[in-house]
Short mmCIF file of C-alpha atoms in Angstrom, two decimals:
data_model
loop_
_atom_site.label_atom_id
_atom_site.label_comp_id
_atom_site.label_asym_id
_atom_site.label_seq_id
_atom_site.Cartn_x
_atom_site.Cartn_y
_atom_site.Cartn_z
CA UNK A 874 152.33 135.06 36.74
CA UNK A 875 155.67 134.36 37.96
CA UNK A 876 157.25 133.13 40.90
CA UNK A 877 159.79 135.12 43.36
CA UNK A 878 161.47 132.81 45.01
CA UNK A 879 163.65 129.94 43.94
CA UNK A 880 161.87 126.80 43.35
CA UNK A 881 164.61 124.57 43.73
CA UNK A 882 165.11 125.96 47.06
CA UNK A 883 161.28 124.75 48.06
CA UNK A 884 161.06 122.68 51.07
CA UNK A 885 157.81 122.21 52.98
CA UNK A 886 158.42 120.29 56.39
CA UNK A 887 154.97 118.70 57.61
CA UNK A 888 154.21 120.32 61.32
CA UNK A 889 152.71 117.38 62.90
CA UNK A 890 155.60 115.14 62.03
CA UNK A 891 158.99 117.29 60.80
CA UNK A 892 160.23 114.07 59.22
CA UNK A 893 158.27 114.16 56.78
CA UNK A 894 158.68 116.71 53.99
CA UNK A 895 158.48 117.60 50.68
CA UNK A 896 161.29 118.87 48.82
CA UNK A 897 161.89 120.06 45.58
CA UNK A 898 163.13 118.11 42.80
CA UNK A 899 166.92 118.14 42.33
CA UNK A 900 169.62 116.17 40.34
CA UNK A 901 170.14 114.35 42.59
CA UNK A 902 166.48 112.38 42.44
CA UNK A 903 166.83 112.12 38.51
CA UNK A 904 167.46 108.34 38.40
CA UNK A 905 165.21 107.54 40.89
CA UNK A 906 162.34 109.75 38.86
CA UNK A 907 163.50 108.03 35.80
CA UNK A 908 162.93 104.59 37.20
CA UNK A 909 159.57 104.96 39.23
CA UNK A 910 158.29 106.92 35.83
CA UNK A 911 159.88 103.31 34.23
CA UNK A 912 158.03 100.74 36.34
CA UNK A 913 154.91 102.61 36.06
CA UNK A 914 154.68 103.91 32.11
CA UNK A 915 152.17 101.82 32.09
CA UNK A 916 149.62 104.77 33.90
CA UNK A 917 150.98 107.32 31.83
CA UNK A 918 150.51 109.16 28.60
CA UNK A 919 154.27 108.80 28.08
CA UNK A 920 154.98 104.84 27.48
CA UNK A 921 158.37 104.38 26.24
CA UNK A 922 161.18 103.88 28.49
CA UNK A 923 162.99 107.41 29.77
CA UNK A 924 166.81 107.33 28.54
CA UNK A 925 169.13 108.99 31.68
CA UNK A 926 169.71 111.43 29.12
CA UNK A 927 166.09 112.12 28.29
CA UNK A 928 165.59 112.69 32.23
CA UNK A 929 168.47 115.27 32.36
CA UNK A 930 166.92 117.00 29.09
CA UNK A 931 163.18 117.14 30.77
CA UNK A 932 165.27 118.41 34.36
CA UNK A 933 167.07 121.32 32.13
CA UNK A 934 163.16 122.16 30.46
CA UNK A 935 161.89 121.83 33.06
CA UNK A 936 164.33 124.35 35.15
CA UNK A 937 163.72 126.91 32.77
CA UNK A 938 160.33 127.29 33.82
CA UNK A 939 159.62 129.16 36.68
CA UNK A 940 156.09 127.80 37.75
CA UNK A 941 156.30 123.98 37.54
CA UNK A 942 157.26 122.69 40.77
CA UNK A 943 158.28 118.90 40.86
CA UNK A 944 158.68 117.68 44.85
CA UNK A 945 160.05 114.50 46.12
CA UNK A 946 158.10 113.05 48.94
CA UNK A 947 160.32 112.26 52.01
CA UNK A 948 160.11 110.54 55.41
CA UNK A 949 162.97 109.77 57.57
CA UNK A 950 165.29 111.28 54.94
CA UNK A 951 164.08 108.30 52.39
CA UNK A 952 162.31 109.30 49.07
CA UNK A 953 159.04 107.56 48.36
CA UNK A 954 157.69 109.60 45.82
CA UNK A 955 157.00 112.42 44.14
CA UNK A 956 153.96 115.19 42.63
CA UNK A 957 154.14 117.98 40.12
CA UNK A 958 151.90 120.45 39.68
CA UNK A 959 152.75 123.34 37.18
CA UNK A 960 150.79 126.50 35.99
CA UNK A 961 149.09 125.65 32.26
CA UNK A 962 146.51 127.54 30.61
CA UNK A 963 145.52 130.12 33.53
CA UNK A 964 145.12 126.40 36.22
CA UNK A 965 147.23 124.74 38.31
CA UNK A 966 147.70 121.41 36.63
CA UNK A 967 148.56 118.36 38.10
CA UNK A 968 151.28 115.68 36.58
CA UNK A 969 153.38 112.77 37.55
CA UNK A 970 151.97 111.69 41.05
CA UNK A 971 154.01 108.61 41.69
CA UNK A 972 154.49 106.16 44.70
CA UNK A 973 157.62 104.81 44.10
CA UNK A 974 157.94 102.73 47.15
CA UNK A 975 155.50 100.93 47.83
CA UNK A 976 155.70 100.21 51.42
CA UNK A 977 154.88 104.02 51.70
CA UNK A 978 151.43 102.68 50.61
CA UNK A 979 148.24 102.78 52.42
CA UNK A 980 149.53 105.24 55.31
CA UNK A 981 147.83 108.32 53.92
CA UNK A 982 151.29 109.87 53.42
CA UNK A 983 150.96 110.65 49.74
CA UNK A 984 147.76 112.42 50.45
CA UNK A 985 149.30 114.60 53.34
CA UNK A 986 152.05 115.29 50.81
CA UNK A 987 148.95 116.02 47.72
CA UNK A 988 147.10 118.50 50.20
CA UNK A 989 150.41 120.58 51.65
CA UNK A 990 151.26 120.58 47.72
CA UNK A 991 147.80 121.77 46.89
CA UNK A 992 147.80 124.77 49.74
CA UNK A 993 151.23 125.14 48.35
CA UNK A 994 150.56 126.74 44.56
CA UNK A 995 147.21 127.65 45.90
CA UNK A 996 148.92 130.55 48.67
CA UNK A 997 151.00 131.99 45.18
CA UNK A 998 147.59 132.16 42.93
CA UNK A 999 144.16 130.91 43.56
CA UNK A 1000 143.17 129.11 40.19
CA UNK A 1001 141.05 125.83 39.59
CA UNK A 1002 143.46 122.98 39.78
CA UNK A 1003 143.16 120.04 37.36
CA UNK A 1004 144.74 117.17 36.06
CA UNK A 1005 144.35 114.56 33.17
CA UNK A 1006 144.57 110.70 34.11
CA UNK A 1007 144.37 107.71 32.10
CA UNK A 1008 141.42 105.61 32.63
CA UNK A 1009 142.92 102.14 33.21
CA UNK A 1010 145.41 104.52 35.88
CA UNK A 1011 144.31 103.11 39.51
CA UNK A 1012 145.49 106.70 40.86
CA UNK A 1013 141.63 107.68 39.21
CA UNK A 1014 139.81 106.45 42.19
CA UNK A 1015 142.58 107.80 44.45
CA UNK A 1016 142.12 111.29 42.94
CA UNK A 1017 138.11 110.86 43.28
CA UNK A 1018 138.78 109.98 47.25
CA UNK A 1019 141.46 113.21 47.09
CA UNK A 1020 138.51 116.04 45.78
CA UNK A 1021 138.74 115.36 42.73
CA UNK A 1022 135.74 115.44 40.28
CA UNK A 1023 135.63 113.83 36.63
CA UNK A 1024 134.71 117.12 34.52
CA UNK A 1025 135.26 115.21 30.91
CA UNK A 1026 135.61 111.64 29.89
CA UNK A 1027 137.60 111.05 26.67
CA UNK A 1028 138.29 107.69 24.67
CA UNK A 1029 141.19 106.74 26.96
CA UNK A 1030 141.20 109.35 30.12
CA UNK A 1031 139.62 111.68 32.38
CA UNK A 1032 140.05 114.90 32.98
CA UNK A 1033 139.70 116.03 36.77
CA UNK A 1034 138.99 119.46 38.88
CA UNK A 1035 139.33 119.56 42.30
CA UNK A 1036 136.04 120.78 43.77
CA UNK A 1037 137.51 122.44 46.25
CA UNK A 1038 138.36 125.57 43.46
CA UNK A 1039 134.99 125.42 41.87
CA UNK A 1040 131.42 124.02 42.00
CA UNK A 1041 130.33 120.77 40.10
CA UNK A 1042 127.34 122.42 38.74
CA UNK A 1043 129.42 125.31 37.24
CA UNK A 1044 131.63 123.24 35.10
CA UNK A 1045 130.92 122.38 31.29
#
């Protein structure tokens, strides 16, 4: 699969309120990336602290590869957080869903943003879309409320399908 269109050129305005958007990743939202990945490590596979340079070297990977999209969530021309979702392994897989502001919280923004994202990769190829999430991550219960089912529990994580792609009963 491959994508014809630029991704960094990728934004998605939300009908119902054109303020809000999502927008593909671009230098520009490097540090703040770098930082919300920072504060929150914690939820993450990744723990150690990102370097500026590290974050430039995972934006120039990360460039290169045509079908891994990275947006920024945006309202009122603030960024408040951000999704990726890249193509792994013949599925859509899910990575890095951060609220980095959290007075964003609890408005059902991020999950407007999750859903465009979703129809998003899912109008270029239908696939099952998945996602791995540590099991001490809070985000678990938010991905459970988002149509997300637990397909496989491992020591320290999860690993998700949303059900909306395939049927419970069909899954290993």
């Amino acid at each position: 699969m491959s994508i014809q269109f630029a991704k960094n050129s990728i934004v998605i305005v939300v009908q119902e309120s054109p303020s809000f958007v999502l927008r593909a990743v671009s230098v520009v939202d490097l540090e703040n990336l770098r930082q919300w990945k920072n504060e929150q490590r914690e939820f993450f596979f990744h723990k150690d602290e990102i370097s500026p340079q590290q974050q430039r070297n995972w934006y120039a990977a990360y460039q290169r590869c045509p079908n891994d999209f990275m947006f920024m969530t945006i309202l009122d021309g603030q960024s408040f957080g951000c999704m990726g979702i890249r193509w792994l392994e013949n599925v859509w897989d899910i990575y890095n869903v951060i609220l980095g502001r959290s007075e964003f919280g609890s408005r059902g923004l991020m999950r407007k943003a999750f859903k465009i994202m979703i129809a998003h990769v899912l109008s270029i190829k239908e696939s099952p879309i998945t996602l791995q999430v540590l099991k001490l991550n809070p985000a678990v219960d938010w991905y459970l409320k988002n149509e997300f089912f637990i397909t496989a529990e491992c020591d320290d994580h999860y690993s998700m399908t949303y059900h909306s792609n395939i049927n419970p009963q069909d899954t290993p």
